[in-house]
Short mmCIF file of C-alpha atoms in Angstrom, two decimals:
data_model
loop_
_atom_site.label_atom_id
_atom_site.label_comp_id
_atom_site.label_asym_id
_atom_site.label_seq_id
_atom_site.Cartn_x
_atom_site.Cartn_y
_atom_site.Cartn_z
CA MET Z 54 -15.83 11.22 -15.81
CA ARG Z 55 -15.96 7.66 -14.48
CA THR Z 56 -17.26 6.60 -11.08
CA THR Z 57 -15.89 3.92 -8.80
CA GLU Z 58 -18.02 1.16 -7.29
CA HIS Z 59 -18.77 3.54 -4.44
CA GLY Z 60 -20.14 6.15 -6.82
CA GLU Z 61 -17.17 8.49 -6.31
CA HIS Z 62 -16.17 10.68 -9.22
CA ARG Z 63 -12.67 10.93 -10.53
CA SER Z 64 -11.43 14.49 -10.70
CA GLY Z 65 -8.29 16.26 -11.79
CA ALA Z 66 -7.54 14.02 -14.78
CA PRO Z 67 -3.81 13.98 -15.52
CA THR Z 68 -2.44 15.89 -18.47
CA ARG Z 69 -1.64 13.58 -21.38
CA ARG Z 70 1.87 13.79 -22.80
CA ARG Z 71 2.97 11.54 -25.63
CA LEU Z 72 6.45 10.05 -25.30
CA PRO Z 73 8.25 7.84 -27.83
CA ARG Z 74 6.83 4.33 -27.78
CA LEU Z 75 8.89 1.72 -26.01
CA ARG Z 76 10.34 -1.06 -28.07
CA THR Z 77 9.36 -4.57 -27.11
CA ALA Z 78 10.59 -5.58 -23.69
CA LEU Z 79 13.13 -8.04 -25.02
CA ALA Z 80 14.61 -5.56 -27.47
CA ALA Z 81 14.78 -2.95 -24.73
CA ALA Z 82 16.46 -5.43 -22.43
CA LEU Z 83 19.08 -6.16 -25.08
CA ALA Z 84 19.69 -2.46 -25.59
CA LEU Z 85 20.14 -1.96 -21.85
CA ALA Z 86 22.48 -4.89 -21.61
CA VAL Z 87 24.65 -3.54 -24.43
CA SER Z 88 24.66 0.12 -23.51
CA GLY Z 89 24.40 -0.05 -19.73
CA ALA Z 90 22.38 3.13 -20.01
CA ALA Z 91 20.31 4.29 -17.06
CA ALA Z 92 17.28 6.51 -16.96
CA PRO Z 93 17.84 10.00 -15.54
CA GLN Z 94 17.62 9.90 -11.76
CA VAL Z 95 16.78 13.37 -10.51
CA MET Z 96 15.50 13.13 -6.96
CA ALA Z 97 14.09 15.26 -4.21
CA ALA Z 98 16.77 17.12 -2.28
CA GLN Z 99 16.56 18.14 1.35
CA PRO Z 100 14.72 21.48 1.44
CA THR Z 101 16.75 24.39 2.77
CA ALA Z 102 15.85 27.79 4.18
CA THR Z 103 17.26 29.47 1.07
CA ASP Z 104 15.05 27.54 -1.36
CA PRO Z 105 12.18 29.46 -2.97
CA GLN Z 106 9.22 28.89 -0.71
CA PRO Z 107 5.86 27.77 -2.11
CA ALA Z 108 2.71 29.47 -0.94
CA VAL Z 109 0.91 27.87 1.98
CA PRO Z 110 -2.49 26.63 0.74
CA SER Z 111 -5.62 28.44 1.79
CA LEU Z 112 -8.28 25.92 2.87
CA ALA Z 113 -11.92 26.93 2.30
CA TRP Z 114 -13.75 24.35 4.39
CA ALA Z 115 -17.28 23.29 3.51
CA ASP Z 116 -19.65 20.76 5.06
CA CYS Z 117 -19.48 17.36 3.31
CA GLN Z 118 -21.94 15.34 5.43
CA GLY Z 119 -21.58 13.30 8.58
CA GLY Z 120 -19.94 16.13 10.49
CA PHE Z 121 -16.96 16.18 8.13
CA GLU Z 122 -15.56 19.23 6.38
CA CYS Z 123 -13.87 19.07 2.98
CA ALA Z 124 -11.61 21.44 1.08
CA ASN Z 125 -9.07 21.61 -1.73
CA ALA Z 126 -5.41 22.52 -1.34
CA GLU Z 127 -3.29 23.91 -4.16
CA VAL Z 128 0.36 22.81 -3.95
CA PRO Z 129 3.21 22.91 -6.48
CA LEU Z 130 3.20 20.15 -9.05
CA ASP Z 131 7.01 20.32 -9.19
CA TYR Z 132 8.82 21.70 -6.15
CA ARG Z 133 11.75 22.72 -8.36
CA ASP Z 134 9.36 25.41 -9.61
CA PRO Z 135 7.37 26.29 -6.47
CA GLN Z 136 5.60 29.24 -8.10
CA GLY Z 137 4.73 27.28 -11.25
CA ARG Z 138 1.95 24.81 -12.06
CA THR Z 139 -0.07 23.45 -9.17
CA ILE Z 140 -1.92 20.26 -8.35
CA THR Z 141 -5.12 20.15 -6.30
CA LEU Z 142 -5.25 17.88 -3.26
CA ALA Z 143 -8.59 16.81 -1.75
CA VAL Z 144 -8.60 17.09 2.06
CA VAL Z 145 -11.05 16.22 4.84
CA ARG Z 146 -11.28 16.73 8.59
CA LYS Z 147 -13.58 16.21 11.52
CA LYS Z 148 -13.06 18.69 14.30
CA ALA Z 149 -12.70 17.81 17.96
CA ALA Z 150 -15.85 18.57 19.90
CA ASP Z 151 -14.08 20.89 22.39
CA GLN Z 152 -11.91 23.17 20.29
CA GLY Z 153 -10.58 24.94 23.35
CA ALA Z 154 -9.18 21.73 24.83
CA LYS Z 155 -7.82 20.06 21.71
CA LYS Z 156 -4.12 19.28 21.39
CA GLY Z 157 -3.93 19.82 17.65
CA THR Z 158 -4.57 17.97 14.40
CA LEU Z 159 -4.00 14.24 13.90
CA PHE Z 160 -3.00 13.30 10.34
CA LEU Z 161 -4.19 9.81 9.36
CA GLN Z 162 -2.36 8.23 6.41
CA PRO Z 163 -3.56 4.95 4.87
CA GLY Z 164 -1.60 2.20 3.19
CA GLY Z 165 -0.97 1.74 -0.47
CA PRO Z 166 0.37 3.58 -2.33
CA GLY Z 167 -3.03 4.15 -3.85
CA ASN Z 168 -5.55 4.26 -0.99
CA SER Z 169 -7.63 7.38 -0.47
CA GLY Z 170 -6.82 9.31 2.69
CA VAL Z 171 -10.20 11.05 2.50
CA ASP Z 172 -11.97 7.70 2.56
CA PHE Z 173 -9.60 6.46 5.26
CA VAL Z 174 -10.71 9.20 7.64
CA ARG Z 175 -14.39 8.85 6.77
CA ASN Z 176 -14.40 5.06 7.11
CA ASN Z 177 -12.38 4.85 10.32
CA TYR Z 178 -13.25 7.95 12.35
CA ALA Z 179 -16.07 6.36 14.36
CA GLY Z 180 -13.86 3.44 15.40
CA LEU Z 181 -10.99 5.57 16.70
CA PRO Z 182 -10.42 5.62 20.47
CA ALA Z 183 -12.47 8.37 22.07
CA SER Z 184 -9.36 10.10 23.43
CA LEU Z 185 -8.08 10.64 19.87
CA ARG Z 186 -11.43 12.03 18.70
CA ASP Z 187 -11.64 14.23 21.79
CA ASN Z 188 -8.09 15.60 21.66
CA PHE Z 189 -7.57 16.15 17.95
CA ASP Z 190 -9.12 17.38 14.78
CA VAL Z 191 -8.77 14.25 12.62
CA PHE Z 192 -7.41 15.05 9.16
CA GLY Z 193 -6.70 13.14 5.96
CA TYR Z 194 -6.17 13.75 2.27
CA ASP Z 195 -5.70 12.01 -1.05
CA VAL Z 196 -2.02 12.21 -1.89
CA ARG Z 197 -0.97 13.43 -5.33
CA GLY Z 198 -1.82 10.88 -8.02
CA VAL Z 199 -4.47 9.13 -5.92
CA GLY Z 200 -8.27 9.30 -5.87
CA ARG Z 201 -9.56 12.86 -6.01
CA SER Z 202 -6.05 14.32 -6.30
CA SER Z 203 -5.37 13.79 -10.03
CA GLN Z 204 -5.67 10.00 -10.13
CA VAL Z 205 -2.88 8.28 -12.07
CA VAL Z 206 -4.28 6.03 -14.81
CA CYS Z 207 -1.77 3.97 -16.78
CA TRP Z 208 -4.03 1.16 -17.98
CA ASP Z 209 -7.74 1.76 -18.46
CA ASP Z 210 -10.30 -0.66 -17.04
CA PRO Z 211 -10.68 -2.87 -20.15
CA THR Z 212 -6.90 -3.23 -20.51
CA TYR Z 213 -6.47 -4.14 -16.85
CA THR Z 214 -9.41 -6.55 -16.99
CA GLN Z 215 -7.94 -8.30 -20.01
CA ALA Z 216 -4.55 -8.61 -18.29
CA VAL Z 217 -5.82 -10.07 -15.02
CA THR Z 218 -8.26 -12.38 -16.81
CA ALA Z 219 -5.42 -13.86 -18.88
CA ALA Z 220 -3.06 -14.25 -15.88
CA LYS Z 221 -2.54 -17.69 -14.32
CA GLY Z 222 -2.37 -19.00 -10.79
CA VAL Z 223 0.21 -21.54 -11.99
CA PRO Z 224 2.23 -19.83 -14.74
CA GLY Z 225 4.00 -22.06 -17.22
CA PRO Z 226 7.77 -22.44 -17.66
CA ASP Z 227 7.87 -19.75 -20.37
CA ALA Z 228 6.07 -17.09 -18.34
CA TYR Z 229 8.99 -14.68 -17.76
CA GLU Z 230 9.35 -13.03 -21.18
CA PRO Z 231 5.61 -12.38 -21.61
CA ALA Z 232 5.59 -10.84 -18.13
CA VAL Z 233 8.36 -8.43 -19.10
CA ARG Z 234 6.58 -7.48 -22.32
CA GLN Z 235 3.34 -6.90 -20.42
CA ALA Z 236 5.16 -4.71 -17.89
CA ALA Z 237 6.60 -2.69 -20.78
CA SER Z 238 3.07 -2.13 -22.03
CA PHE Z 239 2.04 -0.86 -18.59
CA VAL Z 240 5.01 1.53 -18.45
CA GLN Z 241 4.13 2.83 -21.90
CA GLY Z 242 0.58 3.39 -20.70
CA CYS Z 243 1.91 5.47 -17.81
CA GLN Z 244 3.94 7.61 -20.16
CA ASP Z 245 1.07 8.00 -22.63
CA ASN Z 246 -1.75 8.59 -20.17
CA ALA Z 247 -0.13 9.96 -17.00
CA GLY Z 248 3.13 11.45 -18.24
CA GLY Z 249 2.16 14.89 -17.05
CA ILE Z 250 1.95 13.82 -13.40
CA ALA Z 251 3.88 10.56 -13.00
CA PRO Z 252 7.33 12.12 -12.40
CA TYR Z 253 5.91 14.09 -9.48
CA VAL Z 254 4.09 11.42 -7.44
CA GLY Z 255 7.12 10.22 -5.44
CA THR Z 256 7.20 10.34 -1.66
CA GLY Z 257 9.71 13.19 -1.46
CA TYR Z 258 7.09 15.53 -2.88
CA VAL Z 259 4.32 13.94 -0.79
CA ALA Z 260 6.31 14.84 2.34
CA ARG Z 261 6.59 18.43 1.13
CA ASP Z 262 2.84 18.51 0.56
CA ILE Z 263 2.28 17.34 4.13
CA ASP Z 264 4.45 20.12 5.47
CA LEU Z 265 2.45 22.71 3.54
CA LEU Z 266 -0.79 21.17 4.84
CA ARG Z 267 0.60 21.25 8.38
CA GLN Z 268 1.18 24.98 7.98
CA ALA Z 269 -2.23 25.51 6.37
CA LEU Z 270 -3.80 23.93 9.46
CA GLY Z 271 -1.84 26.20 11.79
CA GLU Z 272 0.16 23.37 13.39
CA GLU Z 273 3.67 24.06 14.68
CA GLN Z 274 4.52 20.35 14.57
CA LEU Z 275 3.07 17.21 13.02
CA THR Z 276 1.05 14.56 14.86
CA TYR Z 277 0.68 11.55 12.56
CA TYR Z 278 -0.46 7.95 12.30
CA GLY Z 279 0.56 6.09 9.14
CA ARG Z 280 -0.02 2.42 8.42
CA SER Z 281 1.76 0.27 5.85
CA PHE Z 282 2.85 2.59 3.01
CA GLY Z 283 1.69 5.46 5.20
CA SER Z 284 4.57 4.50 7.49
CA TYR Z 285 7.04 5.16 4.66
CA ILE Z 286 5.47 8.55 3.97
CA GLY Z 287 5.88 9.38 7.66
CA THR Z 288 9.47 8.14 7.61
CA VAL Z 289 10.36 10.45 4.71
CA TYR Z 290 8.59 13.38 6.38
CA ALA Z 291 10.59 12.84 9.57
CA ALA Z 292 13.81 12.56 7.59
CA MET Z 293 13.16 15.82 5.75
CA TYR Z 294 11.66 17.78 8.65
CA PRO Z 295 12.85 16.16 11.89
CA GLU Z 296 12.39 19.25 14.03
CA ARG Z 297 8.74 19.47 12.97
CA VAL Z 298 7.77 16.10 14.42
CA ARG Z 299 5.58 16.13 17.53
CA ALA Z 300 4.53 12.46 17.41
CA LEU Z 301 4.74 9.92 14.57
CA VAL Z 302 3.32 6.39 14.64
CA LEU Z 303 4.69 4.17 11.86
CA ASP Z 304 2.60 0.98 11.88
CA GLY Z 305 3.87 -1.84 9.65
CA GLY Z 306 7.17 -0.11 8.90
CA TYR Z 307 9.29 -0.24 5.76
CA ASP Z 308 13.03 -0.68 5.72
CA PRO Z 309 13.43 2.67 3.96
CA GLU Z 310 16.97 2.11 2.67
CA HIS Z 311 15.98 -1.18 1.06
CA TYR Z 312 12.71 0.19 -0.33
CA ALA Z 313 14.24 3.25 -1.97
CA ASN Z 314 17.78 2.19 -2.85
CA LYS Z 315 17.98 -1.62 -2.73
CA PRO Z 316 14.54 -2.66 -3.92
CA TYR Z 317 15.39 -6.28 -4.70
CA ALA Z 318 16.40 -6.63 -1.05
CA TYR Z 319 13.00 -5.14 -0.16
CA ASP Z 320 10.98 -7.36 -2.50
CA ARG Z 321 12.25 -10.77 -1.48
CA PRO Z 322 11.29 -10.58 2.21
CA GLN Z 323 7.80 -9.58 1.14
CA TYR Z 324 7.49 -12.65 -1.10
CA LEU Z 325 8.70 -14.80 1.80
CA ALA Z 326 6.46 -13.13 4.38
CA LEU Z 327 3.36 -13.56 2.22
CA ASP Z 328 4.08 -17.20 1.47
CA GLY Z 329 4.98 -17.80 5.12
CA ALA Z 330 1.62 -16.45 6.26
CA MET Z 331 -0.21 -18.57 3.70
CA GLY Z 332 1.78 -21.62 4.79
CA ARG Z 333 0.94 -21.09 8.46
CA PHE Z 334 -2.74 -20.81 7.56
CA LEU Z 335 -2.59 -24.10 5.61
CA ASP Z 336 -0.77 -25.77 8.51
CA TRP Z 337 -3.55 -24.64 10.86
CA CYS Z 338 -6.08 -25.89 8.34
CA LYS Z 339 -4.47 -29.33 8.38
CA GLY Z 340 -4.49 -29.40 12.16
CA ASP Z 341 -8.13 -28.31 12.49
CA GLN Z 342 -9.92 -29.76 9.50
CA ALA Z 343 -13.30 -29.59 11.23
CA THR Z 344 -13.14 -25.80 11.50
CA CYS Z 345 -11.23 -25.11 8.28
CA GLY Z 346 -13.23 -27.39 6.02
CA PHE Z 347 -10.68 -27.35 3.18
CA GLY Z 348 -8.02 -29.78 2.08
CA ASP Z 349 -9.25 -33.31 2.84
CA GLY Z 350 -6.27 -33.91 5.12
CA ASP Z 351 -3.66 -32.26 2.86
CA PRO Z 352 -4.50 -28.57 2.40
CA ARG Z 353 -1.21 -27.70 0.67
CA ALA Z 354 -1.71 -30.31 -2.03
CA ALA Z 355 -5.37 -29.35 -2.35
CA PHE Z 356 -4.42 -25.69 -2.77
CA GLU Z 357 -1.92 -26.43 -5.54
CA LYS Z 358 -4.49 -28.58 -7.32
CA LEU Z 359 -7.17 -25.92 -6.92
CA LYS Z 360 -5.01 -23.25 -8.58
CA ALA Z 361 -4.29 -25.50 -11.55
CA ASP Z 362 -7.91 -26.66 -11.86
CA LEU Z 363 -9.20 -23.09 -11.89
CA ASP Z 364 -6.64 -22.10 -14.53
CA ALA Z 365 -7.71 -25.00 -16.71
CA ASN Z 366 -11.44 -24.42 -16.19
CA PRO Z 367 -12.28 -20.92 -14.91
CA VAL Z 368 -15.49 -20.31 -12.95
CA PRO Z 369 -18.04 -17.94 -14.55
CA THR Z 370 -18.84 -15.00 -12.29
CA ALA Z 371 -22.17 -13.31 -11.70
CA ASN Z 372 -21.21 -10.24 -13.76
CA GLY Z 373 -20.21 -12.23 -16.83
CA GLY Z 374 -16.50 -12.44 -16.09
CA GLN Z 375 -14.45 -15.42 -15.00
CA ALA Z 376 -12.32 -16.41 -12.02
CA ASN Z 377 -9.24 -18.60 -12.29
CA GLY Z 378 -6.18 -19.53 -10.24
CA TYR Z 379 -4.81 -16.01 -10.50
CA THR Z 380 -8.05 -14.61 -9.09
CA LEU Z 381 -7.67 -16.94 -6.11
CA VAL Z 382 -4.06 -15.89 -5.47
CA TYR Z 383 -4.86 -12.20 -5.85
CA ARG Z 384 -7.65 -12.35 -3.28
CA LEU Z 385 -5.64 -14.43 -0.82
CA MET Z 386 -2.74 -11.98 -1.05
CA PHE Z 387 -4.87 -9.32 0.62
CA ASN Z 388 -7.34 -11.28 2.73
CA ILE Z 389 -4.53 -13.10 4.53
CA ASN Z 390 -3.79 -9.65 6.04
CA GLU Z 391 -6.75 -10.09 8.40
CA GLY Z 392 -4.85 -12.43 10.71
CA LYS Z 393 -6.06 -15.54 12.51
CA VAL Z 394 -9.60 -14.29 13.06
CA ILE Z 395 -10.41 -14.76 9.39
CA TRP Z 396 -8.79 -18.20 8.98
CA PRO Z 397 -12.06 -20.18 9.29
CA SER Z 398 -13.66 -17.90 6.69
CA LEU Z 399 -10.70 -18.41 4.35
CA GLY Z 400 -11.08 -22.18 4.74
CA GLN Z 401 -14.76 -22.04 3.86
CA ALA Z 402 -14.10 -19.72 0.92
CA LEU Z 403 -11.47 -22.12 -0.42
CA ARG Z 404 -13.93 -24.99 -0.03
CA LYS Z 405 -16.51 -23.02 -2.02
CA ALA Z 406 -13.92 -22.33 -4.70
CA GLN Z 407 -13.15 -26.04 -4.82
CA GLN Z 408 -16.87 -26.63 -5.41
CA ARG Z 409 -16.85 -23.97 -8.18
CA ASP Z 410 -19.25 -21.81 -6.18
CA ASN Z 411 -18.80 -18.27 -7.47
CA THR Z 412 -20.15 -16.78 -4.24
CA SER Z 413 -16.74 -17.48 -2.69
CA PHE Z 414 -15.15 -14.10 -2.02
CA LEU Z 415 -11.86 -15.59 -3.23
CA LEU Z 416 -13.35 -15.92 -6.72
CA ARG Z 417 -14.14 -12.24 -7.20
CA PRO Z 418 -11.93 -10.83 -9.97
CA PRO Z 419 -10.26 -7.45 -9.49
CA SER Z 420 -12.72 -4.62 -10.07
CA PRO Z 421 -12.47 -1.15 -11.62
CA ALA Z 422 -12.13 0.21 -8.08
CA SER Z 423 -9.17 -2.14 -7.65
CA TYR Z 424 -7.56 -0.62 -10.73
CA ASP Z 425 -7.93 2.84 -9.23
CA PHE Z 426 -5.67 1.55 -6.46
CA LEU Z 427 -3.29 -0.52 -8.58
CA ASN Z 428 -2.42 2.13 -11.17
CA PRO Z 429 -0.84 4.56 -8.66
CA ASN Z 430 0.49 1.66 -6.58
CA VAL Z 431 2.81 0.70 -9.44
CA ALA Z 432 3.57 4.23 -10.62
CA VAL Z 433 4.50 5.62 -7.21
CA GLU Z 434 6.79 2.72 -6.40
CA CYS Z 435 8.52 2.93 -9.78
CA VAL Z 436 9.26 6.60 -9.06
CA ASP Z 437 10.33 5.93 -5.46
CA LYS Z 438 12.56 2.91 -6.11
CA ASP Z 439 15.92 2.73 -7.87
CA TYR Z 440 16.13 -0.68 -9.54
CA PRO Z 441 19.39 -1.58 -11.32
CA ARG Z 442 18.71 -1.48 -15.06
CA ASP Z 443 20.19 -4.90 -15.71
CA PRO Z 444 17.87 -7.35 -17.52
CA ALA Z 445 19.89 -10.42 -16.53
CA LEU Z 446 19.70 -9.42 -12.86
CA LEU Z 447 15.96 -8.81 -13.21
CA LYS Z 448 15.41 -12.31 -14.58
CA ARG Z 449 17.48 -13.94 -11.82
CA LYS Z 450 15.67 -12.06 -9.06
CA VAL Z 451 12.14 -12.55 -10.40
CA THR Z 452 12.55 -16.25 -11.11
CA ARG Z 453 14.21 -16.86 -7.75
CA ASN Z 454 11.46 -15.03 -5.88
CA ALA Z 455 8.89 -17.25 -7.59
CA GLU Z 456 10.85 -20.36 -6.61
CA LEU Z 457 11.24 -19.33 -2.97
CA ALA Z 458 7.54 -18.50 -2.53
CA PRO Z 459 5.75 -21.37 -4.33
CA LEU Z 460 2.28 -20.91 -2.85
CA LEU Z 461 1.50 -17.38 -4.06
CA GLY Z 462 4.76 -16.13 -5.54
CA PRO Z 463 4.69 -17.42 -9.14
CA ALA Z 464 1.30 -15.89 -9.95
CA MET Z 465 2.49 -12.50 -8.73
CA ALA Z 466 6.01 -12.67 -10.18
CA TYR Z 467 4.74 -13.46 -13.68
CA GLY Z 468 1.40 -11.68 -13.54
CA PRO Z 469 0.53 -8.18 -14.76
CA PRO Z 470 1.77 -5.17 -12.78
CA THR Z 471 -0.41 -5.02 -9.69
CA TYR Z 472 0.96 -4.89 -6.16
CA ASP Z 473 4.15 -4.01 -4.28
CA HIS Z 474 6.65 -6.85 -4.42
CA GLN Z 475 6.11 -7.70 -8.10
CA HIS Z 476 6.81 -4.26 -9.55
CA ALA Z 477 10.36 -5.03 -10.65
CA THR Z 478 9.46 -5.99 -14.23
CA ALA Z 479 7.79 -2.60 -14.72
CA CYS Z 480 10.14 -0.43 -12.66
CA VAL Z 481 13.32 -1.67 -14.37
CA GLN Z 482 11.80 -0.36 -17.62
CA TRP Z 483 10.53 2.93 -16.18
CA THR Z 484 11.62 5.94 -18.22
CA GLY Z 485 12.10 9.61 -17.46
CA GLU Z 486 13.27 11.69 -14.55
CA LYS Z 487 12.20 11.25 -10.95
CA PRO Z 488 12.42 14.64 -9.26
CA SER Z 489 10.05 13.55 -6.48
CA ARG Z 490 12.04 10.47 -5.41
CA TYR Z 491 13.64 10.63 -1.95
CA ALA Z 492 16.83 8.59 -1.42
CA GLY Z 493 17.81 9.39 2.18
CA SER Z 494 19.21 9.81 4.69
CA PHE Z 495 16.50 8.28 6.86
CA ARG Z 496 17.92 9.04 10.32
CA ALA Z 497 15.59 11.94 11.18
CA LYS Z 498 18.35 13.28 13.41
CA GLY Z 499 17.00 15.62 16.07
CA SER Z 500 13.38 14.46 15.89
CA ALA Z 501 11.16 13.71 18.85
CA PRO Z 502 10.77 10.00 19.68
CA ILE Z 503 9.07 8.08 16.85
CA LEU Z 504 6.99 4.97 17.57
CA VAL Z 505 7.35 2.03 15.16
CA LEU Z 506 4.92 -0.92 15.33
CA GLY Z 507 5.91 -4.28 13.87
CA THR Z 508 3.76 -7.43 13.65
CA THR Z 509 5.76 -10.65 13.75
CA GLY Z 510 3.61 -12.55 11.23
CA ASP Z 511 2.85 -9.60 8.96
CA PRO Z 512 2.45 -10.90 5.38
CA ASP Z 513 2.64 -7.46 3.80
CA THR Z 514 5.25 -5.41 5.66
CA PRO Z 515 7.63 -7.99 7.14
CA TYR Z 516 8.45 -7.63 10.83
CA GLN Z 517 12.18 -7.34 10.16
CA ASP Z 518 11.49 -4.15 8.20
CA SER Z 519 9.97 -2.52 11.27
CA VAL Z 520 12.99 -3.63 13.29
CA ALA Z 521 15.33 -2.14 10.69
CA LEU Z 522 13.34 1.12 10.58
CA SER Z 523 13.40 1.51 14.36
CA ARG Z 524 17.18 1.11 14.28
CA LYS Z 525 17.75 3.49 11.37
CA LEU Z 526 15.83 6.29 13.05
CA ASP Z 527 17.95 8.19 15.55
CA ASN Z 528 15.00 8.32 17.95
CA GLY Z 529 12.98 5.26 16.94
CA ARG Z 530 11.20 3.05 19.48
CA LEU Z 531 9.88 -0.38 18.46
CA LEU Z 532 6.70 -1.99 19.80
CA THR Z 533 6.26 -5.64 18.79
CA PHE Z 534 2.88 -7.29 18.20
CA ARG Z 535 3.18 -11.09 18.21
CA ALA Z 536 0.47 -12.02 15.74
CA GLU Z 537 -0.51 -12.94 12.23
CA GLY Z 538 -1.91 -10.26 9.95
CA HIS Z 539 -1.06 -6.77 8.78
CA THR Z 540 -0.34 -3.91 11.22
CA ALA Z 541 -1.20 -3.65 14.91
CA PHE Z 542 -3.26 -0.58 15.80
CA GLY Z 543 -6.90 -1.54 16.19
CA ARG Z 544 -6.10 -5.27 16.18
CA SER Z 545 -4.50 -5.31 19.62
CA ALA Z 546 -5.85 -3.58 22.72
CA CYS Z 547 -2.29 -3.48 24.05
CA ALA Z 548 -0.89 -1.79 20.94
CA THR Z 549 -3.88 0.52 20.56
CA ASP Z 550 -3.52 1.77 24.13
CA ALA Z 551 0.20 2.35 23.60
CA VAL Z 552 -0.41 4.31 20.40
CA THR Z 553 -3.15 6.39 22.00
CA GLY Z 554 -1.04 7.26 25.03
CA TYR Z 555 1.84 8.27 22.79
CA LEU Z 556 -0.22 10.45 20.45
CA VAL Z 557 -2.17 12.17 23.21
CA ASP Z 558 0.34 12.48 26.05
CA LEU Z 559 3.67 11.74 24.29
CA GLU Z 560 4.20 8.69 26.52
CA VAL Z 561 6.67 6.46 24.69
CA PRO Z 562 6.33 2.71 25.43
CA ALA Z 563 9.24 1.14 27.29
CA ARG Z 564 11.96 -0.46 25.20
CA GLY Z 565 11.18 -4.06 24.39
CA THR Z 566 7.41 -3.65 24.81
CA THR Z 567 5.63 -6.64 23.27
CA CYS Z 568 1.90 -7.18 22.81
CA ALA Z 569 0.48 -10.69 22.37
CA ASP Z 570 -3.29 -10.32 22.38
CA GLU Z 571 -4.29 -11.29 18.85
CA THR Z 572 -7.83 -12.58 18.50
CA GLN Z 573 -7.59 -16.32 17.92
CA PRO Z 574 -9.51 -18.26 15.25
CA PRO Z 575 -13.11 -18.89 16.25
CA SER Z 576 -14.15 -22.53 16.51
CA ALA Z 577 -16.33 -22.18 13.42
CA THR Z 578 -16.86 -19.79 10.56
CA PRO Z 579 -18.69 -16.80 12.10
CA LYS Z 580 -22.07 -15.90 10.63
CA LYS Z 581 -21.19 -12.22 10.71
CA ALA Z 582 -17.91 -10.37 10.54
CA PRO Z 583 -15.94 -10.23 13.79
CA ALA Z 584 -15.12 -6.74 15.02
CA GLY Z 585 -12.59 -5.15 12.72
CA THR Z 586 -13.01 -7.62 9.86
CA THR Z 587 -15.21 -7.82 6.80
CA LEU Z 588 -14.98 -11.51 5.85
CA GLY Z 589 -16.17 -11.36 2.25
CA GLU Z 590 -14.48 -8.02 1.69
CA LEU Z 591 -10.92 -7.14 2.45
CA ARG Z 592 -10.17 -4.51 5.03
CA ASN Z 593 -6.66 -3.50 4.07
CA GLY Z 594 -6.86 -1.99 0.60
CA VAL Z 595 -7.20 -2.90 -3.04
CA ASP Z 596 -10.63 -4.54 -3.35
CA ASP Z 597 -12.84 -1.46 -3.24
CA ARG Z 598 -10.27 1.14 -2.29
CA LEU Z 599 -11.07 0.59 1.38
CA ASP Z 600 -8.46 0.73 4.09
CA ARG Z 601 -9.84 -0.02 7.53
CA ILE Z 602 -8.29 0.09 10.95
CA GLY Z 603 -9.51 -2.76 13.15
CA THR Z 604 -12.20 -1.83 15.65
CA LEU Z 605 -11.82 -3.12 19.19
CA ARG Z 606 -15.02 -3.57 21.16
#
């Protein structure tokens, strides 16, 4: 049993099932091109009243420190066999102080896929608006395949460490084929090490789990806040159970049709959004060199040189590893999510990297706790998404994405399987059935009003995806946050008040509501983290399996 950097134990290790070894990626690609064969695509169907009904979990709550209660929930591993094998989900709650006055239970769902919902509640409860803590029991859980709920492990820590250490910030002209072969190795690892659970980690089954948990908690309808990937989970729940929605907040929405059924159309905007955010930061850096401290008058050129220099001569790290151009890109990909408030800190961290100072938080290689996030991040999306199994199309899309997003895109496109928009090389080679995949419709016809939050400069979930989601939902309502950074709740007093009023009193913001109160860059690098940020740590996922909502004070 291995522990994460936070001393948390893994539990519920997945059953190992040996499948035939994949051929090399290039040979497999040739076979696909010749045969046109596709992997079986069984997917989650809309549940009906005549389906066999799984048992509602019985939750035996026990104190788990800090006023929180924890329990385990047994749910079907495969909903096609609801009375068959089960999987154990770890759940947590903190009860409202006045149980007689509470309005119900508020489900909090973090981003990812791969972030722990148990940790999300524990880490963010104190910073929630008082009216949410007063009116609701606050509930979260680790979804199937994540954290304490049978963690998916495709690559072990040494294999992942070797892959990210060998990756480059500036990949060479022959980087595509090795990337495809490496992705094939990752897929084989999933089949070898997580084959007993991987088919069942898709969002269609996650939504069914949530409905069983809703019943276990005695709730007639669901009250829910989901950020980033949590917004997609909420979207699928609403689509499958529209009449069971009381209030859903989908913060940093996905275009669900693109995500599930046209994934190349989903990936490209994310490449462009990430590079756009990085470009706007570098433009600010050029315009305010005194505060930024990086670039010597030309931050873009300095950044390109820094990536190449670190690839050529990696910086030794305190723990005996090394940081190169890929390390820099990987860290920027997530820290840019903080928005303008962190820009001075990013400038200083880049300057430190330029000076080969390994205390720069941008030179911290991915950790074992990162791998706990990244393994299910890839696996879940490969189950959820339906990529065309055409190797020529894959090559065109991947190489074009790298070309269109030159700042951060090439390192991700040709790097090992890690995060979101660069999963295509692995997912095109994914094998086996996908009974837990949900393919639509996404209208949620007949639901209560659903609030979608979109941030115009979001580098992770592009604003246009939130617009598309609000239009696809029959009863969607869009609130726009004009800002840099990822998601809106907790980063904007305007958006936070709107979300709170909606969850508590079902007050839907007026159509066209726009918030524009992002915290602007300070005039110098702050000596301590501004409210809602962590400076040398990232708030929004991956680094240490933390996912934090901003705290407004």
